[in-house]
mmCIF file of C-alpha atoms in Angstrom:
data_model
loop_
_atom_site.group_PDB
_atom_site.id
_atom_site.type_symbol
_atom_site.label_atom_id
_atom_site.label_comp_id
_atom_site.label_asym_id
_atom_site.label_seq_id
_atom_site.Cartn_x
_atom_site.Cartn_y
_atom_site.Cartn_z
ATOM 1 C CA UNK O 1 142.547 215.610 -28.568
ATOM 2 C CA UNK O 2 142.846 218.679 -26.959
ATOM 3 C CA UNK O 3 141.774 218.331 -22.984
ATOM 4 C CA UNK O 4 139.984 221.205 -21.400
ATOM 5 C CA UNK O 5 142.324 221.523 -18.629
ATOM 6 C CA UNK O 6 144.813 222.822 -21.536
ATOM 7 C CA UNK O 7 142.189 226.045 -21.406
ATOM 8 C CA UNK O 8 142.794 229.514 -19.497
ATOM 9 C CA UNK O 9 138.715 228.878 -18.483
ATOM 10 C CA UNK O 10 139.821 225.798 -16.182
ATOM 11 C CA UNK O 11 142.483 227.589 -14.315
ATOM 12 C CA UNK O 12 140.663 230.973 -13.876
ATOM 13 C CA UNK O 13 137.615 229.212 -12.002
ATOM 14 C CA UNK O 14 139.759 227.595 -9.509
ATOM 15 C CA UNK O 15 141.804 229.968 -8.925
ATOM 16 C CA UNK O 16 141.036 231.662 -5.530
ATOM 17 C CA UNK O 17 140.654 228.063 -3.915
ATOM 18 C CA UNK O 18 143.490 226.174 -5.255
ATOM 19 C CA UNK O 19 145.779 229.135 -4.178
ATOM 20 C CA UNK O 20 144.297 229.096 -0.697
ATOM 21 C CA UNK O 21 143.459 225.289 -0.145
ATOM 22 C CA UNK O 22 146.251 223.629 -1.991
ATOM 23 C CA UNK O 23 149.498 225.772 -1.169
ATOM 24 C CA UNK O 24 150.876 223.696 1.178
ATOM 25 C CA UNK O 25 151.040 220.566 -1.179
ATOM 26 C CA UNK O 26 152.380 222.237 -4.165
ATOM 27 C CA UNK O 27 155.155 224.597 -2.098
ATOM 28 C CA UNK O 28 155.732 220.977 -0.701
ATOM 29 C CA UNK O 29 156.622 219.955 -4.376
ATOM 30 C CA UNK O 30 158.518 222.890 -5.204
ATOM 31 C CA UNK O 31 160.980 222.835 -2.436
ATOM 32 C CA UNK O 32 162.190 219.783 -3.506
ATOM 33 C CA UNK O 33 162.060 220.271 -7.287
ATOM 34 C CA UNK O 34 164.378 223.593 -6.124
ATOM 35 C CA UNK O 35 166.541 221.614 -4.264
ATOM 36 C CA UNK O 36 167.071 218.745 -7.242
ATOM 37 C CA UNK O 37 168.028 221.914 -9.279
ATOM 38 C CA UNK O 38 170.630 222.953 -6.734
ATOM 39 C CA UNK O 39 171.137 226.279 -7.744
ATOM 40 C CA UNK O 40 173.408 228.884 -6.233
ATOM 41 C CA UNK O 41 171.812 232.589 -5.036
ATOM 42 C CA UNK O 42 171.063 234.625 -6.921
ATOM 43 C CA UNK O 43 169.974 232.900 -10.165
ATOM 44 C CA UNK O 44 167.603 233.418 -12.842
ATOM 45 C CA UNK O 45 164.748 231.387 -13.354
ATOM 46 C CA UNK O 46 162.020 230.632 -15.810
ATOM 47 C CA UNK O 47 158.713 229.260 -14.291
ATOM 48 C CA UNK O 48 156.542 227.900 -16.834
ATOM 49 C CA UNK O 49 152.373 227.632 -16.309
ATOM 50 C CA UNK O 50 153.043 229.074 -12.493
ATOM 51 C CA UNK O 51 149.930 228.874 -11.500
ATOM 52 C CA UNK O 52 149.414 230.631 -7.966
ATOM 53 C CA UNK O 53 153.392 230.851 -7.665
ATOM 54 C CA UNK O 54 154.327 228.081 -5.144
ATOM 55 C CA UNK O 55 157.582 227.294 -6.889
ATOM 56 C CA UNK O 56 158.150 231.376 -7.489
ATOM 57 C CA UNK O 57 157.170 232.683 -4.048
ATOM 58 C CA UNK O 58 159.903 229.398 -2.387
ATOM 59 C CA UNK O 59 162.438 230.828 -5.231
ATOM 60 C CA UNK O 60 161.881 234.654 -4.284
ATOM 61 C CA UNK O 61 162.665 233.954 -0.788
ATOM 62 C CA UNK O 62 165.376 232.030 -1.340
ATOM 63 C CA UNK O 63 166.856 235.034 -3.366
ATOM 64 C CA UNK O 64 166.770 234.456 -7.249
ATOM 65 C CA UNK O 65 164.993 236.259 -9.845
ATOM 66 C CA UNK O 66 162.221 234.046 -11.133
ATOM 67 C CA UNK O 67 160.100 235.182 -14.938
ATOM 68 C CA UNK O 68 157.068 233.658 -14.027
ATOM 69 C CA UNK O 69 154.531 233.272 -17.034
ATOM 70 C CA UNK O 70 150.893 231.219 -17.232
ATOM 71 C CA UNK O 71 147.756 231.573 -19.926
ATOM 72 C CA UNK O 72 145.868 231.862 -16.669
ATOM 73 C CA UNK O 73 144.868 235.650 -15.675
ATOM 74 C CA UNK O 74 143.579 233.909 -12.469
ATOM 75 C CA UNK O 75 146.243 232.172 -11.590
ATOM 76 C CA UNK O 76 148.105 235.268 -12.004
ATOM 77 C CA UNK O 77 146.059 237.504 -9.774
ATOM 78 C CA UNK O 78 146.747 235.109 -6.743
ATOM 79 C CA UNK O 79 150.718 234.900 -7.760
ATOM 80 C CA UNK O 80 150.978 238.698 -7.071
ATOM 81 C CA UNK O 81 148.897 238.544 -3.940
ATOM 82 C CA UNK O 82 150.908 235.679 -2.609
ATOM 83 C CA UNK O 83 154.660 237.417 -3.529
ATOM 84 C CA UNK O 84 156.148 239.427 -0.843
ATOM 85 C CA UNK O 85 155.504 242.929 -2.391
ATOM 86 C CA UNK O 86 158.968 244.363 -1.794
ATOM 87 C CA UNK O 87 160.099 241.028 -3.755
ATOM 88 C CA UNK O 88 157.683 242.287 -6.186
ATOM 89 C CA UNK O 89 159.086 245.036 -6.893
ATOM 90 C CA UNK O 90 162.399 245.305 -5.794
ATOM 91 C CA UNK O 91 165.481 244.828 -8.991
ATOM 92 C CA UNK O 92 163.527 244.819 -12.086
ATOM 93 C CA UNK O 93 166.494 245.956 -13.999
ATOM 94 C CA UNK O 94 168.822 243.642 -12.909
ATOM 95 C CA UNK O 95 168.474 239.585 -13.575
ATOM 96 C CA UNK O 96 170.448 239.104 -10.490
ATOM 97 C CA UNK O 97 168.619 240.623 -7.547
ATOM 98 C CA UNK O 98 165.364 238.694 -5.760
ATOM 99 C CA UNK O 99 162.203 239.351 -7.526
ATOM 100 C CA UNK O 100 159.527 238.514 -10.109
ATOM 101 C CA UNK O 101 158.588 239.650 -13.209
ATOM 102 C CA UNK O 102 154.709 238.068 -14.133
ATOM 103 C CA UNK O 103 153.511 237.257 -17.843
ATOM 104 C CA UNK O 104 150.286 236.381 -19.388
ATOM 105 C CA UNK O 105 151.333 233.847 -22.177
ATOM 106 C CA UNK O 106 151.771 230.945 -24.040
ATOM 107 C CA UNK O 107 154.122 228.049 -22.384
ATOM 108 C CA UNK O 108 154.613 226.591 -26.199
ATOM 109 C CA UNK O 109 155.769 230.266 -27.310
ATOM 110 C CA UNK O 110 158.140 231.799 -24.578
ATOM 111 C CA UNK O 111 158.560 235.585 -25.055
ATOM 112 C CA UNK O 112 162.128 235.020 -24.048
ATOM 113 C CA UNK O 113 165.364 235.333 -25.840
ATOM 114 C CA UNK O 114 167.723 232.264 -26.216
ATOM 115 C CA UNK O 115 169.564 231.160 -23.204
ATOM 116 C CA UNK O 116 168.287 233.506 -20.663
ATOM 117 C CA UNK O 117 167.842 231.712 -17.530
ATOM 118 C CA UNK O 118 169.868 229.565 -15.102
ATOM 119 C CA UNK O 119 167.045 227.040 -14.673
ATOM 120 C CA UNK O 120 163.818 226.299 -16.024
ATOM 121 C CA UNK O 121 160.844 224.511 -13.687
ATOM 122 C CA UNK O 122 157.063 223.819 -14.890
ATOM 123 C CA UNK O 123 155.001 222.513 -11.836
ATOM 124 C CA UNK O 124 152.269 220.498 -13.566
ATOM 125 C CA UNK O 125 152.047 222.653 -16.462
ATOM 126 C CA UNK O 126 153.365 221.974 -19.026
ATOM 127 C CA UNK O 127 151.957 218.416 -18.540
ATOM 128 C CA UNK O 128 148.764 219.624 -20.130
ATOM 129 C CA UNK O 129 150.072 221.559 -22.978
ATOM 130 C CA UNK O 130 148.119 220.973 -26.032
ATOM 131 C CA UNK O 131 152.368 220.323 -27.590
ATOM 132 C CA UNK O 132 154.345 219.223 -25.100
ATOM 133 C CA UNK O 133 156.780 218.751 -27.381
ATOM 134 C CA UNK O 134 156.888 222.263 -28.367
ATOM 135 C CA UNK O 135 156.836 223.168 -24.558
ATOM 136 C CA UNK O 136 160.038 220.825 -23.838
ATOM 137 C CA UNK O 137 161.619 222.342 -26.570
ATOM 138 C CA UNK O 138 160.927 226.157 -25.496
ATOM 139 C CA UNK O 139 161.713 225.651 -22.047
ATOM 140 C CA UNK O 140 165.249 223.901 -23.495
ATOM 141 C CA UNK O 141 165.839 227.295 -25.988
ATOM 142 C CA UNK O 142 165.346 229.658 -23.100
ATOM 143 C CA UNK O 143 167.896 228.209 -20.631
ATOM 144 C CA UNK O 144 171.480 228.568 -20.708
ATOM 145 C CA UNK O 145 173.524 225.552 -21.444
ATOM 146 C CA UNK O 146 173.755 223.223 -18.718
ATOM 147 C CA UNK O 147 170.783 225.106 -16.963
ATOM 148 C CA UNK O 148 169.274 222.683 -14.751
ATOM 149 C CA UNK O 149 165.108 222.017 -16.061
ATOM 150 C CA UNK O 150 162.774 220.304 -14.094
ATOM 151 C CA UNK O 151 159.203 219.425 -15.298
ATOM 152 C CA UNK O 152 156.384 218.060 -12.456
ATOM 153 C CA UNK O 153 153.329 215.737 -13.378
ATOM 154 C CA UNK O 154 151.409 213.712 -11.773
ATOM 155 C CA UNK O 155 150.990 209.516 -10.677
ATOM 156 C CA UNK O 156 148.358 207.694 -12.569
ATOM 157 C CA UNK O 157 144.953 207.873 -10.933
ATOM 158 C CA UNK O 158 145.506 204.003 -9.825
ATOM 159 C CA UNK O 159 147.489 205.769 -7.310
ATOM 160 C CA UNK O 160 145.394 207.821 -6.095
ATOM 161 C CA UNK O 161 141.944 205.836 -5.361
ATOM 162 C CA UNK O 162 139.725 208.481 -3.877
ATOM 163 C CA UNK O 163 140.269 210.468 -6.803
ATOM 164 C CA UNK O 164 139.587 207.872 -9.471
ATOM 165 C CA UNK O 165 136.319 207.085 -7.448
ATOM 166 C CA UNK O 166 135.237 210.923 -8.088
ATOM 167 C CA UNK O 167 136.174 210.946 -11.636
ATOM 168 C CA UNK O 168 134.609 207.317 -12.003
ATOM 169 C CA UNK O 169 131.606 208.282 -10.701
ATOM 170 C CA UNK O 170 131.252 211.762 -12.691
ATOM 171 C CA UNK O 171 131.616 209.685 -15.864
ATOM 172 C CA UNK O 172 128.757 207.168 -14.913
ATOM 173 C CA UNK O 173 126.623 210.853 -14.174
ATOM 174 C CA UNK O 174 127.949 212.249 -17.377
ATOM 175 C CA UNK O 175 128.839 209.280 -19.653
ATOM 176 C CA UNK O 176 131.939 210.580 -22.296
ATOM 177 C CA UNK O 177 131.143 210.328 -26.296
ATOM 178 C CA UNK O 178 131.482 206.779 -27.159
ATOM 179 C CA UNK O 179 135.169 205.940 -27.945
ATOM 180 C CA UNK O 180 136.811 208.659 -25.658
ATOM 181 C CA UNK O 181 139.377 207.781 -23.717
ATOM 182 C CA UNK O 182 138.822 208.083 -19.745
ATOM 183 C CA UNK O 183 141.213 210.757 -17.981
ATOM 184 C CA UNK O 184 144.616 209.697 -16.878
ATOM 185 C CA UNK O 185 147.398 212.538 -16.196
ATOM 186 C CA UNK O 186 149.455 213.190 -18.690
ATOM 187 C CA UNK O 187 153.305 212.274 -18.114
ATOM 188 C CA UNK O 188 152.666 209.613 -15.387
ATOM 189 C CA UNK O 189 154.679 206.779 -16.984
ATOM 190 C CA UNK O 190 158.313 207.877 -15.640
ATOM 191 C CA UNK O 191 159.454 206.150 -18.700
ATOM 192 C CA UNK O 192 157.404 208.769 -21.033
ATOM 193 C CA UNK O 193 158.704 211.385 -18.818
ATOM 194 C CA UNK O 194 162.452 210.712 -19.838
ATOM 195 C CA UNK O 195 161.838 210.108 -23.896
ATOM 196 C CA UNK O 196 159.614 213.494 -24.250
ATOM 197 C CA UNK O 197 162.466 215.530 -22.088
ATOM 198 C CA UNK O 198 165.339 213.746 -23.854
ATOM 199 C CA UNK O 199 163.816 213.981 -27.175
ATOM 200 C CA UNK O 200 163.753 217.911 -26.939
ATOM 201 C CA UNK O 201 167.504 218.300 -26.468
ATOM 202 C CA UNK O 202 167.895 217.896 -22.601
ATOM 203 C CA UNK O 203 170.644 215.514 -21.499
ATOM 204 C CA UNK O 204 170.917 213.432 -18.436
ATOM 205 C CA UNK O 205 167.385 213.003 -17.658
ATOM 206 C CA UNK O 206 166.023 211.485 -14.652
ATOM 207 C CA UNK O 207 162.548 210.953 -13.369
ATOM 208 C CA UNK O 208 162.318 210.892 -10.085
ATOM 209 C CA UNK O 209 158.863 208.921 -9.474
ATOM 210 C CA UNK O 210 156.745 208.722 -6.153
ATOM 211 C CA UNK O 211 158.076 211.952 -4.682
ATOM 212 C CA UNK O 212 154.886 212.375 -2.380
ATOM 213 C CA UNK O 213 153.078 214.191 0.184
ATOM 214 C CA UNK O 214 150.411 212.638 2.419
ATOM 215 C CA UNK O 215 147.556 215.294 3.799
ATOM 216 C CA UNK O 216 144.150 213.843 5.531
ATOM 217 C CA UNK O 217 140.706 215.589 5.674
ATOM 218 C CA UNK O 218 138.571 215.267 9.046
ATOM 219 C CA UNK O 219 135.605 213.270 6.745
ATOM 220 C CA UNK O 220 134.917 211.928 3.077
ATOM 221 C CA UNK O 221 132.203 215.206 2.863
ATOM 222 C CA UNK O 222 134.829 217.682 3.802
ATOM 223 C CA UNK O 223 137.553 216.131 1.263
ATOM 224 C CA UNK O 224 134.152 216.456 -1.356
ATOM 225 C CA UNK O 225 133.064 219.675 -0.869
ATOM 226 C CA UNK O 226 136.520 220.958 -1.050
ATOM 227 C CA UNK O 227 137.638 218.926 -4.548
ATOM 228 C CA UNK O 228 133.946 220.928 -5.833
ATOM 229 C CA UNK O 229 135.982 224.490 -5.063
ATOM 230 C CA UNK O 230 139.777 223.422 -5.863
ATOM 231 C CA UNK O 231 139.598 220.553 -8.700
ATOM 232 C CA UNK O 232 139.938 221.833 -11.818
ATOM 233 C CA UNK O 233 137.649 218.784 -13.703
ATOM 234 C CA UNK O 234 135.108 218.780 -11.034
ATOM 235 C CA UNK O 235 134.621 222.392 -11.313
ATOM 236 C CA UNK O 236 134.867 221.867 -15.232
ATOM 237 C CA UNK O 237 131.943 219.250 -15.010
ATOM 238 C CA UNK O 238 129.964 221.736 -11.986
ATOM 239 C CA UNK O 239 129.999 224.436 -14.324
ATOM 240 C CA UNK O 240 129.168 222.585 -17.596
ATOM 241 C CA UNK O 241 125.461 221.917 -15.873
ATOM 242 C CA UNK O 242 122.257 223.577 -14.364
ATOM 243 C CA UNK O 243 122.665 223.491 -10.132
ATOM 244 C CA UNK O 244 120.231 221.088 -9.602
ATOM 245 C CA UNK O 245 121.794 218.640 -11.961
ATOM 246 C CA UNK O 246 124.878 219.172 -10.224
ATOM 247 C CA UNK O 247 123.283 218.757 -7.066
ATOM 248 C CA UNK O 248 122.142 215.434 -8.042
ATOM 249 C CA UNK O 249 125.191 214.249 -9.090
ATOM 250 C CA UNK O 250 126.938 215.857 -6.034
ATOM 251 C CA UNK O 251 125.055 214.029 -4.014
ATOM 252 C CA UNK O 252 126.149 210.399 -6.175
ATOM 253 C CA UNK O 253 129.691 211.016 -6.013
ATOM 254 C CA UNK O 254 129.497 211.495 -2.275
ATOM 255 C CA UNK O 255 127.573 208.115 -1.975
ATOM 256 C CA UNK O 256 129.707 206.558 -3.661
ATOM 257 C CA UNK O 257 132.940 208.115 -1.974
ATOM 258 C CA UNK O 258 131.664 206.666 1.595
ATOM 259 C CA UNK O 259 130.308 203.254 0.107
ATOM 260 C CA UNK O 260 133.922 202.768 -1.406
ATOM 261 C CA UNK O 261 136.253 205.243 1.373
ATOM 262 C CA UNK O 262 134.301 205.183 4.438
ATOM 263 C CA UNK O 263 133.066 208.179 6.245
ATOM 264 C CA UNK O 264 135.464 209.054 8.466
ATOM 265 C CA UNK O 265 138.979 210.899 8.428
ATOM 266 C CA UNK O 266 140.145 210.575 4.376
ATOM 267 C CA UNK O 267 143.647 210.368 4.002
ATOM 268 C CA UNK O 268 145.023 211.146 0.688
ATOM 269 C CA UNK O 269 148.726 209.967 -0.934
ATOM 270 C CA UNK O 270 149.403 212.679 -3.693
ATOM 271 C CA UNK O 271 152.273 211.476 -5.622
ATOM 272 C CA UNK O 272 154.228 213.150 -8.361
ATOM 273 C CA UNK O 273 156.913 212.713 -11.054
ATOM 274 C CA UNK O 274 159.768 215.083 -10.864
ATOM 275 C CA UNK O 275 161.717 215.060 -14.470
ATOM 276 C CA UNK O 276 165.016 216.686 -14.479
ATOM 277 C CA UNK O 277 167.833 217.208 -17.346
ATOM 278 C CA UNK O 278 170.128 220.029 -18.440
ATOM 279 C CA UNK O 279 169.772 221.856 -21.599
#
């Protein structure tokens, strides 16, 4: 089944708060995914579902060309605000010189020729793809061979308590259809990682699990109110309802985020799955 967070919709109504709120963790994740491709300035890079552009703005500066593409307009729209503009604009004719060139498509249908790029990178993108098969196997036909490809997802949620207590507490609100499954991030058994990348074509594939990043939040109502703004299912679930329903159930989450977490300063282990192989 198809999850919504596979959607455009998701993505768009974040946006603006992810990019803001969230940068630091995600450039946190890119840096190192950059430096486990170990690439040589300039190079040529694909970024797959970019969201905001953490992993492009890191690669700009560093001096490669990165394609960045994502079904997200949104997502997009804070990319180009968050690129240095004469990064932006400077060497579109050359694959060589620093700079990005921004799509609006399809992660499972690359408008790209056959080995293109010098590396490939999705940053908890492709993770959601409705296909990831067909997304492996796109981001392996793009990239030259060798290219270095690495693919981000994220821990299961028993790693990360505070946010199983939201989504636990979201589904008591707004019980599921009898039989569905309850949310776990895709690619978060390093062992699935490795088949779905090795099955595509790549070759020496390595998951590198608990790469992580620890951030706090002064109180359990400041890490709440800002999940309502920045987390794609929460705002999913927000939007799905009238406000006072969501006010409601606002209100239960938080209750049960302080009878579980405490009140005080919330300190949060995010902790991700880096996948690497070579085409």
């Amino acid at each position: 089944m198809t999850t919504p967070l596979a959607k455009p919709k998701a993505w768009d109504d974040v946006a603006e708060a992810y990019a803001a709120e969230l940068s630091e963790s995600f450039e946190h994740f890119a840096r190192t995914a950059l430096a486990l491709a170990a690439l040589d300035a300039p190079a040529h890079v694909v970024d797959v579902a970019c969201g905001a552009g953490a992993l492009t703005r890191i690669a700009v500066e560093a001096g490669h060309r990165v394609s960045a593409l994502d079904q997200s307009e949104g997502m997009l729209t804070q990319l180009r605000r968050r690129v240095p503009a004469p990064a932006a604009t400077r060497g579109a004719d050359s694959p060589h010189a620093a700079g990005v060139d921004v799509t609006l498509g399809d992660g499972m249908a690359l408008p790209y020729a056959d080995a293109t790029f010098d590396a490939g990178f999705s940053m908890f993108g492709l993770m959601f793809f409705p296909d990831r098969a067909k997304g492996f196997r796109e981001l392996r036909r793009v990239l030259k061979p060798g290219a270095p490809a690495i693919v981000a997802s994220w821990a299961p949620l028993s790693e990360v308590p505070v946010l199983a207590t939201v989504l636990g507490a979201l589904a008591e609100r707004f019980p599921p259809p009898p039989g569905a499954p309850a949310f776990q991030p895709p690619l978060a058994d390093p062992a699935e990682c490795v088949a779905e990348m090795s099955a595509a074509g790549f070759r020496d594939v390595v998951c590198h699990a608990d790469v992580q990043r620890v951030e706090t939040t002064p109180n359990v109502e400041a890490m709440w109110t800002s999940m309502q703004r920045t987390n794609a299912i929460v705002v999913l679930r927000k939007n799905a309802v009238d406000p006072e329903t969501w006010t409601d159930a606002a209100r239960f989450v938080l209750a049960r985020l302080r009878e579980r977490h405490g009140t005080g300063e919330q300190t949060i282990t995010m902790t991700a799955r880096l996948t690497v192989g070579r085409a």
